[in-house]
Coordinates of C-alpha atoms and ligand atoms in Angstrom, one line a residue:
M1 CA 17.2 -4.1 -25.6
W2 CA 16.9 -1.6 -22.8
S3 CA 14.0 0.1 -24.5
K4 CA 11.8 -3.1 -24.4
L5 CA 10.9 -3.2 -20.7
L6 CA 11.3 0.1 -19.1
N7 CA 11.6 0.6 -15.4
T8 CA 12.8 3.7 -13.8
V9 CA 15.8 4.1 -11.6
L10 CA 16.4 6.9 -9.3
L11 CA 19.9 8.2 -9.6
S12 CA 20.2 10.5 -6.6
V13 CA 23.1 12.8 -6.4
I14 CA 21.9 14.2 -3.1
T15 CA 24.4 16.2 -1.1
T16 CA 21.4 18.2 0.0
Q17 CA 18.3 16.6 1.5
L18 CA 16.3 18.2 -1.2
A19 CA 17.3 15.5 -3.6
F20 CA 18.0 16.2 -7.2
S21 CA 17.1 13.0 -9.0
Q22 CA 17.6 11.9 -12.5
S23 CA 15.5 9.1 -14.0
I24 CA 17.0 6.9 -16.5
P25 CA 15.3 4.1 -18.4
V26 CA 16.7 0.7 -17.7
G27 CA 15.7 -2.7 -19.2
P28 CA 15.6 -6.0 -17.3
L29 CA 18.1 -5.9 -14.5
P30 CA 21.5 -7.3 -15.6
S31 CA 22.5 -10.1 -13.2
L32 CA 25.5 -9.7 -11.0
P33 CA 28.4 -12.2 -11.5
T34 CA 28.5 -15.3 -9.3
A35 CA 30.3 -14.4 -6.1
V36 CA 33.6 -15.9 -5.2
T37 CA 33.5 -17.2 -1.6
S38 CA 36.6 -19.5 -1.5
G39 CA 39.7 -20.2 -3.4
Y40 CA 40.2 -16.7 -4.6
T41 CA 42.4 -17.5 -7.5
Q42 CA 43.7 -15.2 -10.3
Q43 CA 41.2 -17.0 -12.5
D44 CA 38.4 -16.0 -10.1
L45 CA 39.5 -12.4 -10.3
D46 CA 39.6 -12.6 -14.1
G47 CA 36.1 -13.9 -14.0
L48 CA 34.9 -10.9 -12.0
W49 CA 36.5 -8.6 -14.5
Q50 CA 35.0 -10.5 -17.4
S51 CA 31.6 -9.8 -15.9
V52 CA 32.4 -6.1 -15.9
E53 CA 33.5 -6.3 -19.6
K54 CA 30.3 -8.0 -20.6
G55 CA 29.0 -4.5 -21.0
G56 CA 30.8 -4.6 -24.3
V57 CA 33.5 -2.1 -23.3
S58 CA 36.9 -3.4 -22.3
V59 CA 38.5 -1.9 -19.2
V60 CA 41.0 0.6 -20.5
P61 CA 44.5 0.2 -19.0
A62 CA 45.6 3.4 -17.4
N63 CA 48.6 3.9 -19.7
V64 CA 48.0 7.6 -20.5
T65 CA 51.2 8.7 -19.0
H66 CA 53.3 6.6 -16.7
V67 CA 55.6 9.4 -15.7
L68 CA 56.2 9.0 -12.0
E69 CA 58.8 11.7 -11.5
P70 CA 57.8 15.2 -10.4
V71 CA 58.2 17.9 -13.0
A72 CA 61.6 19.6 -12.7
N73 CA 61.6 23.3 -11.8
F74 CA 57.9 23.4 -11.3
S75 CA 56.3 26.8 -11.4
V76 CA 52.7 27.8 -11.2
G77 CA 53.0 30.7 -13.5
P78 CA 51.7 34.2 -13.1
D79 CA 48.6 35.2 -11.0
P80 CA 45.5 36.2 -12.8
P81 CA 44.5 39.8 -12.3
R82 CA 43.1 40.2 -8.8
F83 CA 39.4 40.2 -8.4
R84 CA 38.1 41.2 -5.0
P85 CA 34.3 41.0 -4.6
S86 CA 32.8 43.9 -2.7
Y87 CA 31.3 41.6 0.0
L88 CA 34.8 40.8 1.3
Q89 CA 34.8 43.7 3.7
A90 CA 37.8 44.9 5.5
S91 CA 36.3 43.5 8.7
T92 CA 37.8 40.1 8.1
D93 CA 41.1 41.4 6.6
S94 CA 43.0 40.9 9.9
L95 CA 41.3 37.7 11.0
K96 CA 43.2 34.5 11.1
F97 CA 42.4 30.9 11.0
P98 CA 43.5 29.3 14.3
K99 CA 46.9 27.7 14.6
G100 CA 46.9 24.1 13.4
F101 CA 43.9 24.8 11.1
L102 CA 43.7 22.2 8.3
Y103 CA 43.6 23.8 4.9
G104 CA 43.3 21.1 2.3
V105 CA 41.8 19.6 -0.7
S106 CA 39.6 16.5 -1.0
T107 CA 39.3 13.6 -3.5
A108 CA 37.9 10.1 -3.8
A109 CA 39.5 7.0 -5.3
T110 CA 36.9 6.2 -7.9
Q111 CA 36.8 9.8 -9.1
V112 CA 40.5 10.4 -9.6
E113 CA 42.6 7.3 -9.6
G114 CA 41.9 5.3 -12.8
G115 CA 44.2 2.3 -13.0
V116 CA 41.3 0.2 -12.0
K117 CA 42.8 -3.1 -13.1
E118 CA 46.4 -2.3 -12.1
G119 CA 48.2 -4.0 -9.2
G120 CA 45.7 -6.8 -8.9
R121 CA 42.8 -4.5 -7.9
G122 CA 39.3 -6.1 -8.0
P123 CA 36.3 -4.5 -9.6
S124 CA 34.1 -2.2 -7.6
I125 CA 30.4 -1.8 -8.1
Y126 CA 31.0 1.4 -10.1
D127 CA 33.3 -0.5 -12.5
W128 CA 30.6 -3.0 -13.1
G129 CA 27.6 -0.6 -13.2
C130 CA 29.3 1.9 -15.6
H131 CA 30.4 -0.8 -18.0
I132 CA 27.3 -2.9 -17.9
L133 CA 24.9 0.0 -18.2
P134 CA 26.9 2.9 -19.7
L135 CA 23.9 5.2 -19.4
F136 CA 24.3 4.8 -15.6
C137 CA 27.5 6.8 -15.8
N138 CA 26.8 9.3 -18.6
N139 CA 28.5 6.8 -21.0
E140 CA 31.7 7.1 -19.1
N141 CA 33.5 5.0 -16.5
P142 CA 36.2 5.3 -13.9
D143 CA 38.9 3.3 -15.9
V144 CA 41.2 6.2 -16.3
T145 CA 39.5 9.4 -15.2
V146 CA 42.4 11.8 -14.3
N147 CA 44.9 9.0 -14.0
E148 CA 46.1 10.1 -10.5
Y149 CA 47.2 6.5 -10.0
Y150 CA 50.1 7.3 -12.3
Q151 CA 50.3 11.1 -12.1
Y152 CA 50.1 11.6 -8.4
K153 CA 53.6 12.9 -8.0
Q154 CA 53.0 15.8 -10.4
D155 CA 49.5 16.3 -8.9
I156 CA 50.9 16.6 -5.4
Q157 CA 53.4 19.2 -6.7
R158 CA 50.6 21.2 -8.3
V159 CA 48.5 21.1 -5.2
K160 CA 51.4 22.0 -3.0
A161 CA 51.7 25.2 -4.9
M162 CA 48.4 26.2 -3.4
G163 CA 50.0 26.1 0.1
V164 CA 47.7 23.5 1.5
T165 CA 48.6 21.9 4.8
T166 CA 46.6 18.7 4.2
F167 CA 45.2 16.4 1.5
S168 CA 42.1 14.2 2.0
F169 CA 41.9 11.1 -0.2
S170 CA 40.1 7.7 0.0
I171 CA 41.4 4.2 -0.1
A172 CA 39.8 1.9 -2.6
W173 CA 38.7 -1.2 -0.7
P174 CA 39.0 -3.5 -3.8
R175 CA 42.5 -2.3 -4.4
I176 CA 43.5 -3.7 -1.0
L177 CA 41.2 -6.8 -1.0
P178 CA 40.3 -7.6 -4.6
F179 CA 37.3 -9.8 -3.5
G180 CA 36.4 -7.6 -0.5
T181 CA 35.9 -10.4 2.0
K182 CA 37.9 -11.6 5.0
G183 CA 39.0 -14.6 2.9
S184 CA 40.3 -12.4 0.1
P185 CA 44.0 -12.3 -0.5
V186 CA 45.5 -8.9 0.4
S187 CA 47.1 -7.1 -2.6
E188 CA 50.6 -6.0 -1.6
E189 CA 50.8 -3.9 -4.7
G190 CA 47.6 -2.1 -3.7
L191 CA 48.9 -1.4 -0.2
K192 CA 52.2 -0.2 -1.7
F193 CA 50.4 2.3 -3.9
Y194 CA 49.0 4.1 -0.9
D195 CA 52.3 3.8 1.0
D196 CA 53.9 5.8 -1.9
F197 CA 51.0 8.2 -2.1
I198 CA 51.2 8.9 1.7
D199 CA 55.0 9.2 1.7
E200 CA 54.9 11.6 -1.2
L201 CA 52.4 13.9 0.7
L202 CA 54.6 13.8 3.8
K203 CA 57.7 14.4 1.9
N204 CA 56.1 17.6 0.6
G205 CA 55.0 18.7 4.1
I206 CA 51.3 17.8 3.5
E207 CA 49.4 15.9 6.1
P208 CA 47.4 12.9 4.8
V209 CA 43.8 12.4 5.8
A210 CA 42.3 9.1 4.7
T211 CA 38.7 7.9 4.2
L212 CA 38.1 4.1 4.2
F213 CA 35.0 4.0 2.1
H214 CA 33.9 6.5 -0.5
W215 CA 31.2 4.4 -2.2
D216 CA 33.4 1.9 -4.0
A217 CA 32.0 -1.4 -2.7
P218 CA 33.9 -4.4 -4.0
L219 CA 31.8 -6.0 -6.7
N220 CA 32.3 -9.4 -5.1
I221 CA 30.6 -8.5 -1.8
V222 CA 27.7 -6.9 -3.7
A223 CA 27.3 -10.1 -5.7
Q224 CA 27.6 -12.2 -2.6
Y225 CA 25.2 -10.5 -0.1
G226 CA 24.3 -7.0 -1.4
A227 CA 27.1 -5.2 0.5
F228 CA 25.5 -2.9 3.1
L229 CA 22.1 -4.7 2.7
N230 CA 23.5 -7.4 4.9
S231 CA 25.1 -7.5 8.3
S232 CA 27.9 -9.7 7.0
V233 CA 29.5 -6.5 5.9
V234 CA 30.4 -5.6 9.4
D235 CA 33.1 -8.3 9.7
D236 CA 34.3 -8.0 6.2
F237 CA 34.7 -4.2 6.5
N238 CA 36.3 -4.5 9.9
N239 CA 38.9 -6.9 8.4
Y240 CA 39.6 -4.3 5.7
A241 CA 39.8 -1.4 8.1
S242 CA 42.1 -3.3 10.4
I243 CA 44.6 -4.1 7.6
V244 CA 44.6 -0.5 6.5
F245 CA 44.9 1.0 10.0
Q246 CA 47.9 -1.3 10.7
R247 CA 49.6 -0.5 7.5
Y248 CA 49.2 3.3 7.5
G249 CA 48.3 4.1 11.1
K250 CA 51.7 5.3 12.0
K251 CA 51.7 8.0 9.3
V252 CA 48.0 8.8 8.9
K253 CA 46.6 10.5 12.0
T254 CA 43.2 11.6 10.8
W255 CA 40.7 9.0 9.5
H256 CA 37.1 8.9 8.2
T257 CA 35.4 5.6 8.1
F258 CA 32.6 6.6 5.7
N259 CA 31.9 9.3 3.2
E260 CA 28.4 10.6 3.3
P261 CA 26.6 7.4 4.2
R262 CA 23.2 9.1 3.9
V263 CA 23.8 9.7 0.2
Y264 CA 25.4 6.3 -0.3
C265 CA 22.5 4.5 1.3
S266 CA 20.1 6.4 -1.0
F267 CA 21.9 4.7 -3.9
Y268 CA 20.4 1.4 -2.7
A269 CA 17.0 2.6 -4.0
G270 CA 18.1 1.6 -7.5
F271 CA 20.6 0.2 -10.0
P272 CA 23.0 -1.5 -9.4
Y273 CA 22.1 -2.4 -5.8
E274 CA 18.6 -3.5 -6.7
S275 CA 20.1 -6.5 -8.4
K276 CA 20.6 -8.0 -5.0
Y277 CA 17.6 -7.1 -2.8
P278 CA 16.9 -9.6 -0.1
D279 CA 13.3 -10.8 0.3
G280 CA 11.0 -8.1 1.5
V281 CA 13.3 -5.2 0.5
N282 CA 12.2 -2.8 -2.2
T283 CA 13.3 0.5 -3.7
T284 CA 11.6 2.4 -0.9
T285 CA 13.0 0.4 2.0
A286 CA 16.5 -0.5 0.8
P287 CA 18.1 2.8 1.9
F288 CA 16.8 2.1 5.4
T289 CA 18.2 -1.5 5.4
C290 CA 21.6 0.0 4.6
I291 CA 21.6 2.7 7.4
P292 CA 21.9 0.6 10.6
N293 CA 24.4 -1.7 8.8
I294 CA 26.7 1.3 8.1
I295 CA 26.3 2.8 11.5
K296 CA 27.3 -0.5 13.1
T297 CA 30.1 -1.1 10.7
H298 CA 31.4 2.4 11.5
A299 CA 31.3 1.8 15.2
V300 CA 33.0 -1.5 15.1
A301 CA 35.8 -0.2 12.9
V302 CA 36.3 2.7 15.3
Q303 CA 36.6 0.2 18.2
T304 CA 39.3 -1.6 16.2
Y305 CA 41.1 1.7 15.6
R306 CA 41.0 2.7 19.2
N307 CA 42.2 -0.8 20.3
L308 CA 45.1 -0.6 17.9
V309 CA 46.0 2.8 19.3
S310 CA 45.8 1.8 22.9
E311 CA 47.9 -1.3 22.2
G312 CA 50.5 1.0 20.9
K313 CA 50.4 -0.6 17.4
I314 CA 49.7 2.6 15.6
A315 CA 50.0 6.3 16.3
K316 CA 47.5 8.2 18.4
G317 CA 45.2 9.8 15.9
K318 CA 41.5 10.7 15.5
I319 CA 38.6 9.1 13.6
A320 CA 35.1 10.1 12.6
L321 CA 32.9 9.9 9.5
K322 CA 32.0 12.5 6.9
H323 CA 28.4 13.6 7.2
N324 CA 26.4 15.3 4.5
G325 CA 23.3 17.4 4.4
A326 CA 22.1 20.6 5.8
K327 CA 19.3 22.1 7.9
P328 CA 17.0 24.0 5.5
V329 CA 15.4 27.3 6.3
P330 CA 11.6 27.6 6.3
F331 CA 10.2 28.6 2.9
D332 CA 7.7 30.8 4.8
P333 CA 9.3 31.9 8.1
N334 CA 5.8 32.6 9.5
S335 CA 4.6 29.0 8.9
E336 CA 4.8 26.6 11.8
S337 CA 4.3 23.8 9.5
D338 CA 7.3 24.8 7.3
Q339 CA 9.3 25.1 10.5
E340 CA 8.3 21.5 11.4
V341 CA 9.4 20.4 7.9
V342 CA 12.7 22.1 8.5
E343 CA 13.2 19.9 11.6
R344 CA 12.1 16.8 9.8
V345 CA 14.6 17.3 7.0
A346 CA 17.3 17.9 9.5
D347 CA 16.5 14.8 11.6
L348 CA 15.9 12.5 8.6
G349 CA 18.8 13.8 6.6
V350 CA 21.5 14.5 9.1
G351 CA 20.3 13.4 12.6
I352 CA 19.6 9.8 11.4
F353 CA 23.4 9.3 11.4
S354 CA 24.5 12.0 13.8
Q355 CA 22.2 11.5 16.7
P356 CA 23.2 7.9 17.3
I357 CA 26.9 8.6 17.1
Y358 CA 27.1 12.0 18.8
V359 CA 24.2 12.0 21.2
D360 CA 22.6 8.9 22.5
G361 CA 23.0 5.8 20.4
N362 CA 19.5 6.1 19.0
Y363 CA 17.7 7.7 16.1
P364 CA 15.9 11.0 16.5
Q365 CA 12.3 10.8 17.6
R366 CA 10.9 12.0 14.3
V367 CA 12.8 9.2 12.6
L368 CA 11.5 6.6 15.0
D369 CA 7.9 7.9 14.6
T370 CA 8.1 7.9 10.8
I371 CA 10.0 4.8 9.8
P372 CA 8.8 1.5 11.2
A373 CA 11.2 -0.9 12.9
R374 CA 10.6 -3.5 10.3
I375 CA 12.2 -1.1 7.8
L376 CA 14.7 0.7 9.9
R377 CA 16.1 -1.8 12.3
R378 CA 16.4 -0.5 15.9
F379 CA 19.7 -0.8 17.7
T380 CA 20.1 -3.2 20.7
E381 CA 21.3 -1.7 24.0
E382 CA 24.7 -3.3 23.4
E383 CA 24.9 -1.7 20.0
K384 CA 23.9 1.7 21.3
K385 CA 26.9 1.5 23.7
I386 CA 29.4 1.1 21.0
I387 CA 27.7 3.5 18.6
K388 CA 27.4 6.4 21.0
G389 CA 30.7 8.3 21.1
S390 CA 32.2 6.5 18.1
A391 CA 33.7 9.7 16.6
D392 CA 36.4 12.0 17.8
F393 CA 35.3 15.0 15.9
Y394 CA 32.4 16.1 13.7
A395 CA 32.9 16.3 9.9
I396 CA 30.5 17.8 7.4
D397 CA 30.5 18.0 3.7
A398 CA 28.8 21.3 3.5
Y399 CA 27.4 22.3 0.1
A400 CA 23.8 23.4 -0.5
T401 CA 21.0 24.5 1.7
G402 CA 17.3 24.4 0.6
A403 CA 14.1 26.1 1.7
A404 CA 11.6 23.7 3.3
K405 CA 8.0 23.9 2.3
T406 CA 5.1 21.9 3.5
P407 CA 3.9 19.4 0.9
P408 CA 0.4 19.9 -0.5
E409 CA -0.9 16.8 1.2
G410 CA 0.3 18.0 4.6
I411 CA 2.9 16.6 6.9
E412 CA 0.7 14.0 8.7
A413 CA -0.9 12.5 5.6
C414 CA 2.6 12.2 4.1
A415 CA 4.4 10.9 7.2
S416 CA 1.9 8.1 7.8
N417 CA 1.9 6.9 4.2
M418 CA 4.9 5.1 2.8
G419 CA 3.4 5.3 -0.6
D420 CA 3.4 9.1 -0.6
P421 CA 6.1 10.3 -3.0
N422 CA 7.4 12.8 -0.4
W423 CA 7.8 10.1 2.3
P424 CA 9.6 10.1 4.7
N425 CA 11.0 13.7 4.7
C426 CA 7.6 15.2 3.8
V427 CA 9.0 18.3 2.1
D428 CA 7.7 19.8 -1.0
T429 CA 10.6 19.3 -3.5
S430 CA 9.1 21.4 -6.4
P431 CA 11.5 24.0 -7.8
A432 CA 9.0 26.7 -6.7
A433 CA 10.1 25.8 -3.1
G434 CA 13.7 26.6 -3.9
H435 CA 13.8 30.2 -2.6
S436 CA 12.6 32.2 0.4
L437 CA 9.0 33.3 0.3
A438 CA 9.9 36.1 2.7
T439 CA 12.4 37.8 0.5
G440 CA 11.6 36.4 -2.9
W441 CA 15.3 35.8 -3.5
A442 CA 17.2 32.6 -4.1
L443 CA 19.1 31.5 -1.0
G444 CA 22.4 31.8 -2.7
A445 CA 24.4 31.2 -5.8
A446 CA 23.2 28.2 -7.9
G447 CA 25.9 25.8 -9.0
D448 CA 25.5 23.8 -12.1
L449 CA 21.8 22.7 -12.0
I450 CA 22.5 19.1 -13.0
T451 CA 24.4 18.6 -9.8
R452 CA 22.1 19.4 -6.9
G453 CA 19.0 21.0 -5.6
G454 CA 19.1 23.9 -3.2
A455 CA 21.5 26.7 -3.4
D456 CA 25.2 26.8 -2.6
T457 CA 24.7 29.1 0.3
S458 CA 27.8 30.6 1.8
Q459 CA 25.4 33.0 3.5
L460 CA 23.9 30.2 5.5
L461 CA 27.2 28.5 6.5
R462 CA 27.2 30.1 10.0
Y463 CA 23.6 29.0 10.5
Q464 CA 24.7 25.4 9.6
L465 CA 27.7 25.4 11.8
N466 CA 25.8 26.9 14.8
W467 CA 23.1 24.2 14.4
L468 CA 25.5 21.3 14.0
T469 CA 27.8 22.2 16.8
T470 CA 25.0 22.7 19.3
T471 CA 23.0 19.6 18.2
Y472 CA 25.8 17.2 17.7
P473 CA 28.6 18.6 19.9
S474 CA 32.1 17.0 19.7
P475 CA 35.1 17.9 21.9
G476 CA 37.2 17.4 18.8
G477 CA 35.6 20.3 17.0
I478 CA 34.1 20.5 13.5
Y479 CA 35.7 20.2 10.1
I480 CA 34.2 21.1 6.7
T481 CA 35.5 18.0 4.9
E482 CA 34.2 19.0 1.5
F483 CA 32.9 22.2 0.0
G484 CA 33.0 23.4 -3.6
F485 CA 31.1 24.8 -6.5
A486 CA 30.2 23.3 -9.8
E487 CA 30.6 26.2 -12.2
P488 CA 27.5 26.4 -14.4
F489 CA 28.2 25.8 -18.1
E490 CA 31.9 25.3 -17.7
A491 CA 31.9 22.1 -19.7
M492 CA 30.5 24.1 -22.7
L493 CA 33.3 26.6 -22.9
P494 CA 35.6 26.1 -25.8
E495 CA 38.7 28.0 -24.9
L496 CA 41.1 27.4 -22.0
Y497 CA 41.2 31.0 -21.1
Q498 CA 37.4 31.0 -20.8
I499 CA 37.4 28.0 -18.7
T500 CA 40.1 29.2 -16.3
W501 CA 38.2 32.4 -15.6
D502 CA 35.9 30.7 -13.1
E503 CA 34.6 33.8 -11.5
R504 CA 31.4 32.4 -9.9
R505 CA 33.4 29.7 -8.2
S506 CA 36.0 32.2 -7.0
N507 CA 33.3 34.4 -5.6
Y508 CA 31.6 31.6 -3.9
L509 CA 34.7 30.1 -2.3
L510 CA 35.9 33.4 -1.0
D511 CA 32.6 34.3 0.4
Y512 CA 32.4 30.9 2.0
L513 CA 35.8 31.3 3.6
N514 CA 34.9 34.7 4.8
E515 CA 31.9 33.3 6.5
A516 CA 34.1 30.6 8.0
L517 CA 36.3 33.2 9.5
L518 CA 33.3 35.0 11.0
A519 CA 32.0 31.7 12.4
I520 CA 35.2 31.2 14.2
H521 CA 35.7 34.8 15.5
E522 CA 32.2 36.0 16.0
D523 CA 30.2 32.8 16.8
K524 CA 33.2 31.1 18.5
I525 CA 32.7 27.9 16.5
D526 CA 35.5 25.4 17.0
L527 CA 36.1 25.0 13.2
R528 CA 39.4 23.3 12.7
G529 CA 39.7 22.8 9.0
V530 CA 38.3 23.2 5.5
F531 CA 38.8 20.9 2.5
F532 CA 38.1 22.0 -1.1
W533 CA 36.2 19.8 -3.4
T534 CA 38.3 19.4 -5.5
P535 CA 41.9 19.9 -6.7
Y536 CA 41.1 18.8 -10.3
D537 CA 38.0 18.2 -12.4
N538 CA 37.2 14.5 -12.2
F539 CA 34.7 11.7 -12.7
E540 CA 31.5 13.0 -11.0
W541 CA 29.9 9.6 -10.4
N542 CA 26.7 9.1 -12.5
L543 CA 27.1 12.5 -14.1
G544 CA 30.6 11.8 -15.5
T545 CA 33.2 14.4 -16.4
P546 CA 31.0 17.3 -17.6
V547 CA 30.4 18.4 -14.0
K548 CA 33.2 20.7 -13.1
Y549 CA 34.2 21.2 -9.5
G550 CA 38.0 21.4 -10.0
L551 CA 40.3 24.2 -8.9
Q552 CA 42.2 22.9 -11.9
H553 CA 40.9 22.1 -15.3
V554 CA 41.7 18.7 -16.8
N555 CA 41.7 18.4 -20.6
F556 CA 40.2 14.9 -20.9
S557 CA 40.9 14.8 -24.6
S558 CA 44.6 15.5 -24.4
P559 CA 46.9 12.4 -24.3
G560 CA 48.5 13.5 -21.0
L561 CA 45.2 14.6 -19.4
D562 CA 46.8 18.1 -19.1
R563 CA 45.9 20.1 -16.0
A564 CA 45.6 23.9 -15.9
Y565 CA 45.0 26.1 -13.0
K566 CA 41.8 28.1 -12.8
Q567 CA 41.5 31.5 -11.3
S568 CA 39.9 30.1 -8.2
F569 CA 43.1 28.2 -7.4
F570 CA 45.0 31.6 -7.0
Q571 CA 42.2 33.3 -5.2
V572 CA 42.1 30.5 -2.6
R573 CA 45.9 30.4 -2.3
N574 CA 46.0 34.2 -1.8
F575 CA 43.2 34.1 0.8
F576 CA 45.1 31.5 2.8
E577 CA 48.4 33.3 2.5
Q578 CA 46.7 36.2 4.2
H579 CA 44.6 34.4 6.8
L580 CA 46.5 31.3 7.9
S581 CA 48.4 31.6 11.2
N582 CA 52.0 30.9 11.0
Ligands
GAL601 C1 30.1 14.9 -2.5 C2 30.8 13.6 -2.7 C3 32.0 13.8 -3.7 C4 31.7 14.7 -4.8 C5 31.0 15.9 -4.4 C6 30.6 16.9 -5.5 O1 28.8 14.6 -2.1 O2 31.3 13.1 -1.5 O3 32.4 12.5 -4.0 O4 31.0 14.0 -5.8 O5 29.9 15.6 -3.6 O6 29.4 16.6 -6.0

């Protein structure tokens, strides 16, 4: 049926502004279920789940293993032989990360939890999208993934063995409010799950860091008003945020409202969000309808958080949001036009969220000049006041950097024409632009090519940190809230011993950490923490499980979803043993 009427959907997995997009053929758009706006009975919830299961796949109960006790006498086993890349010069041997530095791992609910129907959880848009159109998620779904919902005690022990001081995770909105809205009943079982998870971390001496929204919009609010396409989301999200702050705010002291909203809003360009476009919105404009709604939602939730702190209802902590993206380097360092493209990509990719929040409540000038107000709503003076300063620190998920090359049609022709395929960034995204013209070399190691464009450039980390901290300064310092490496071809390796020898990842991560130390000591960057993506291989959104970012391998075909440490786990642990201050 899908082959009859083909339309093309852009699935963007863009952690770099130089988007890597994958087109999949889709038939007539499946319709979303009827939204539940009152009553909110068990029958209503079952109805939402039935709409998910219409895709012909029943949601699998997460009954892989229900062992909740930590493994007795847990041991990580012997070190792999040491491998010390030559670029790790003795110059950093004696350098330390500052006291209180957060050394952690990062995960997201949809990617690791599983147990999607457990404890009265409602469906998220990912549950619906992956079941209704399996191709959307590489014929996989988040039903079980690594089953962290049931295996978190063992997982925390395994991560603890790495010596981490902190663990960043996200809370699933539909686990707390199955229908998403203010009127939705609150799931006590859902709340209890995160109570236990947080307590388990604390008991093991690991500081919890929580993200409120890592892309798992409740299906019901997408069906009702298109989620972040509508300003109703501000109140509904604030209600959710307020419940969560009050429940965990005495124990969790570091919060992120949103994960990578620039990437998330780009998802609105296609399935499944296009099923609910308001009049006048289309695939080009939808991401820009989403942006001001998220910025305002963030600012209002931060106000709620700060009020709760000042009323003494929760502990004093800090809150921000996780940005993504990078400033590219010019493809041709002698080209003024390439230099201008660099600035455009930086402003449209990162500044569009960061400038309002960290600088002046408004979008960067290049954004205002390129995207008309009818597409990207401008903020009122009142809104600007609450947006500016609505973050206590800067957080960046720092992965790849690209080279920016002027598109063949030229910047002006592109910027003034919304129909231009390169609008609005106006950067040439052809693979030929992926290296430096000056040197002829790639900008850095390439991770698995199906994951992202650009190169995973540890060499450019200091450039990024210098740029971010000068352009979007924050008295609370800067954190790298995600970084990692998708080892090329790892999914194709047949033997465990081959998989666990993840040499490219190890090199990359050590090089990156080395650069982080130099940024702190030589550039005087106020870098206060780094979080590895990710402790275990998991469900990588639309790309499913073949994409491997984990410091641990997960055997998805074993009944217990067995975990195994990779070499990189030990390399990182040893690096921090040497460089963490006591
Ligand atoms: C980030 C995202 C994570 C994970 C990671 C690896 O952009 O926040 O959820 O998918 O990329 O690709």
